[in-house]
């Protein structure tokens, strides 16, 4: 069974190779997609990046207020801290955040939503921590016709590379997380259920990746 400790441990174990691998598997597109994600958000106010990992989103963020990143993995955050001294990083759970109500103007999640074990708990927390009319932006894998192809690539042609870089268990975790991705329609529905208004959805890489903006009602 996958627990939060499993998630934190897996990402801690891969923290030093993570950026290299992500760049490779996204064909060098991740930087642009994350900039597009940030481009959807307002520049004003404090920003929270949930599951910030190695800190790339906050490093690129040009918002005027605080830049705060949380993650379950201390090792990922150590890499993040090395990149962005002006950002604040802390080990914390996106499903139970250590913040007061209404402190952030925007919340971003890059490649995190499908890893959350309780998305409803996260959305309730996001709503609480966001100011009135605050925004949430998600970038993630869309579950649709091409997703099984990516799973196939990871299970077969990319397997030797995956095993070499991450080992059997961690490679299996990444394949499972891909199989566990959600369709844009499912994500939109979950957001609406928690009172967010979906404002914009963009697709990348033939629809395999989505970037979505929603507003707290
Ligand atoms: C695939 S990485 C994405 C990292 C970074 N956002 C990026 O785009 O490269 C997923 C990250 O989410 C973190 N994570 C997963 N569940 C979380 C939770 N409930 N609270 C905080 N972080 C979480 C993991 O530890 C991991 O660092």
XYZ file of C-alpha atoms and ligand atoms in Angstrom:
244
model
C 0.000 0.000 0.000
C 1.280 3.492 -0.852
C 1.476 5.831 2.154
C 2.747 9.393 2.513
C 5.948 7.960 3.953
C 6.383 5.872 0.787
C 5.891 8.989 -1.361
C 8.358 11.056 0.689
C 10.916 8.222 0.765
C 10.723 7.594 -2.994
C 11.282 11.246 -3.858
C 14.032 11.628 -1.250
C 15.834 8.660 -2.792
C 15.672 10.114 -6.328
C 16.194 13.790 -5.431
C 19.640 14.153 -7.002
C 18.648 12.591 -10.342
C 15.141 14.050 -10.462
C 15.750 17.197 -12.533
C 17.824 15.337 -15.113
C 15.192 12.625 -15.499
C 12.233 15.020 -15.657
C 13.898 17.030 -18.368
C 14.604 13.845 -20.323
C 11.125 12.333 -20.045
C 9.396 15.590 -21.007
C 11.716 16.051 -24.025
C 13.029 19.267 -22.457
C 9.537 20.798 -22.278
C 9.049 20.933 -18.516
C 10.672 24.359 -18.159
C 8.282 25.912 -20.699
C 5.219 24.160 -19.265
C 6.036 25.408 -15.776
C 6.477 28.947 -17.124
C 3.085 28.616 -18.849
C 1.567 27.457 -15.557
C 3.008 30.504 -13.790
C 1.878 32.773 -16.613
C -1.737 31.945 -15.742
C -1.383 33.197 -12.176
C -1.519 36.788 -10.855
C 1.781 38.467 -9.955
C 0.412 39.974 -6.769
C 0.460 38.310 -3.382
C 1.966 35.290 -1.646
C 2.355 32.088 -3.631
C 2.375 28.521 -2.336
C 3.814 25.702 -4.422
C 2.573 22.349 -3.103
C 4.827 19.336 -3.736
C 7.475 21.814 -4.775
C 10.128 19.092 -5.066
C 13.403 20.547 -6.311
C 11.879 24.035 -6.366
C 11.825 24.724 -10.105
C 8.397 26.367 -10.104
C 9.211 28.797 -7.310
C 12.603 29.548 -8.797
C 10.837 30.748 -11.962
C 8.017 32.482 -10.129
C 8.074 36.280 -10.316
C 5.216 37.030 -7.942
C 5.686 40.036 -5.720
C 4.927 38.418 -2.338
C 6.388 35.446 -0.497
C 7.347 32.296 -2.388
C 6.613 29.296 -0.178
C 7.164 25.659 -1.123
C 6.070 22.576 0.803
C 6.905 18.941 0.219
C 6.888 15.593 2.014
C 10.509 14.992 1.042
C 13.294 16.781 2.917
C 15.898 15.675 0.363
C 13.953 17.234 -2.517
C 13.695 20.450 -0.486
C 17.448 20.476 0.137
C 17.965 20.605 -3.644
C 15.306 23.346 -3.856
C 16.951 25.439 -1.147
C 20.252 25.284 -3.039
C 18.526 26.906 -6.036
C 16.367 29.592 -4.448
C 17.660 31.297 -1.323
C 14.827 33.834 -1.323
C 12.141 31.120 -1.239
C 10.810 29.566 1.952
C 10.702 25.768 1.987
C 9.256 23.491 4.592
C 8.446 19.834 5.005
C 4.671 19.744 5.174
C 1.667 17.842 3.835
C -0.523 19.511 1.218
C -3.490 17.651 2.693
C -2.943 19.205 6.129
C -1.140 22.510 5.739
C 0.481 24.419 8.595
C -0.823 27.814 7.418
C -3.416 30.251 8.690
C -6.584 30.880 6.680
C -6.559 33.170 3.619
C -2.806 33.829 3.421
C -2.028 32.956 -0.199
C -3.165 34.644 -3.406
C -2.233 31.636 -5.506
C -1.324 27.962 -5.203
C 0.541 25.973 -7.847
C 1.039 22.219 -8.262
C 3.329 20.872 -10.941
C 3.126 17.090 -11.417
C 1.718 16.606 -7.921
C -2.060 16.285 -8.124
C -1.997 12.618 -9.165
C 0.360 11.782 -6.284
C -1.993 13.106 -3.605
C -3.563 10.322 -1.563
C -6.587 12.392 -0.530
C -7.340 15.025 -3.158
C -10.520 16.185 -1.426
C -8.547 16.929 1.766
C -6.017 18.868 -0.311
C -8.693 20.905 -2.104
C -10.357 21.794 1.195
C -6.994 22.910 2.587
C -6.198 24.884 -0.569
C -9.526 26.671 -0.290
C -8.892 27.500 3.338
C -5.345 28.817 2.763
C -6.328 30.857 -0.322
C -7.617 34.392 -0.127
C -11.064 35.180 -1.506
C -10.898 34.931 -5.304
C -7.455 33.291 -5.046
C -6.239 30.990 -7.810
C -5.013 27.441 -8.049
C -3.049 26.210 -11.069
C -2.354 22.553 -11.835
C 0.024 20.988 -14.331
C -0.193 17.221 -14.683
C -0.606 14.173 -16.900
C -4.000 13.783 -18.525
C -5.420 10.279 -18.498
C -6.641 9.696 -22.055
C -5.986 7.570 -25.120
C -2.219 8.222 -25.202
C -1.563 7.563 -21.503
C -1.339 3.755 -21.975
C 1.308 4.422 -24.634
C 3.442 6.308 -22.112
C 2.920 3.516 -19.590
C 4.034 1.045 -22.283
C 7.179 3.118 -22.986
C 8.037 3.162 -19.294
C 7.357 -0.551 -18.877
C 9.457 -1.654 -21.873
C 11.826 0.595 -23.899
C 12.532 3.000 -21.017
C 12.732 0.263 -18.383
C 16.538 -0.263 -18.525
C 17.099 3.474 -18.042
C 14.535 3.592 -15.224
C 16.102 0.634 -13.438
C 19.564 2.095 -13.864
C 18.585 5.504 -12.484
C 16.021 4.573 -9.843
C 15.945 0.804 -9.201
C 13.011 -1.611 -9.529
C 10.716 -0.427 -6.690
C 10.969 3.274 -7.426
C 10.557 2.773 -11.159
C 7.436 0.716 -10.367
C 6.144 3.596 -8.221
C 6.495 6.042 -11.125
C 4.715 3.686 -13.529
C 1.922 3.222 -10.994
C 1.576 6.995 -10.509
C 1.188 7.385 -14.265
C -1.455 4.662 -14.402
C -3.141 6.535 -11.559
C -3.431 9.827 -13.475
C -6.841 11.450 -14.008
C -8.624 12.825 -17.011
C -9.120 16.578 -17.325
C -12.864 16.011 -16.923
C -12.314 14.170 -13.620
C -10.036 16.936 -12.310
C -12.518 19.631 -13.351
C -15.305 17.775 -11.598
C -13.270 17.403 -8.379
C -12.464 21.115 -8.377
C -16.068 22.101 -8.960
C -17.230 19.766 -6.168
C -15.026 21.729 -3.741
C -16.305 25.085 -4.911
C -13.619 26.117 -7.418
C -14.529 27.652 -10.747
C -12.411 26.267 -13.611
C -11.276 29.282 -15.643
C -8.947 27.860 -18.269
C -7.513 24.554 -19.476
C -4.568 24.236 -21.853
C -3.199 21.047 -23.384
C 0.383 20.192 -24.280
C 2.130 17.300 -26.061
C -0.896 16.080 -28.039
C -3.085 16.420 -24.936
C -0.929 14.214 -22.725
C -0.261 17.120 -20.368
C -2.788 19.622 -19.044
C -2.353 23.012 -17.417
C -5.449 24.181 -15.587
C -6.447 27.360 -13.784
C -9.269 27.521 -11.248
C -10.556 30.280 -8.998
C -11.812 30.056 -5.442
C -15.474 30.960 -5.519
C 6.691 14.462 -9.357
S 7.260 15.452 -8.028
C 6.997 17.094 -8.638
C 8.007 18.078 -8.117
C 7.901 19.489 -8.716
N 6.643 20.102 -8.415
C 8.127 19.453 -10.204
O 7.271 19.894 -10.987
O 9.190 18.977 -10.607
C 5.962 15.270 -6.838
C 6.331 15.909 -5.499
O 5.140 16.006 -4.710
C 5.466 15.703 -3.373
N 4.230 15.317 -2.687
C 3.426 14.266 -2.941
N 2.379 14.241 -2.097
C 2.511 15.346 -1.322
C 1.745 15.890 -0.241
N 0.620 15.283 0.201
N 2.169 17.024 0.346
C 3.314 17.644 -0.070
N 4.080 17.168 -1.077
C 3.692 16.027 -1.688
C 6.510 14.596 -3.499
O 7.276 14.426 -2.337
C 7.334 15.095 -4.702
O 8.418 15.887 -4.322
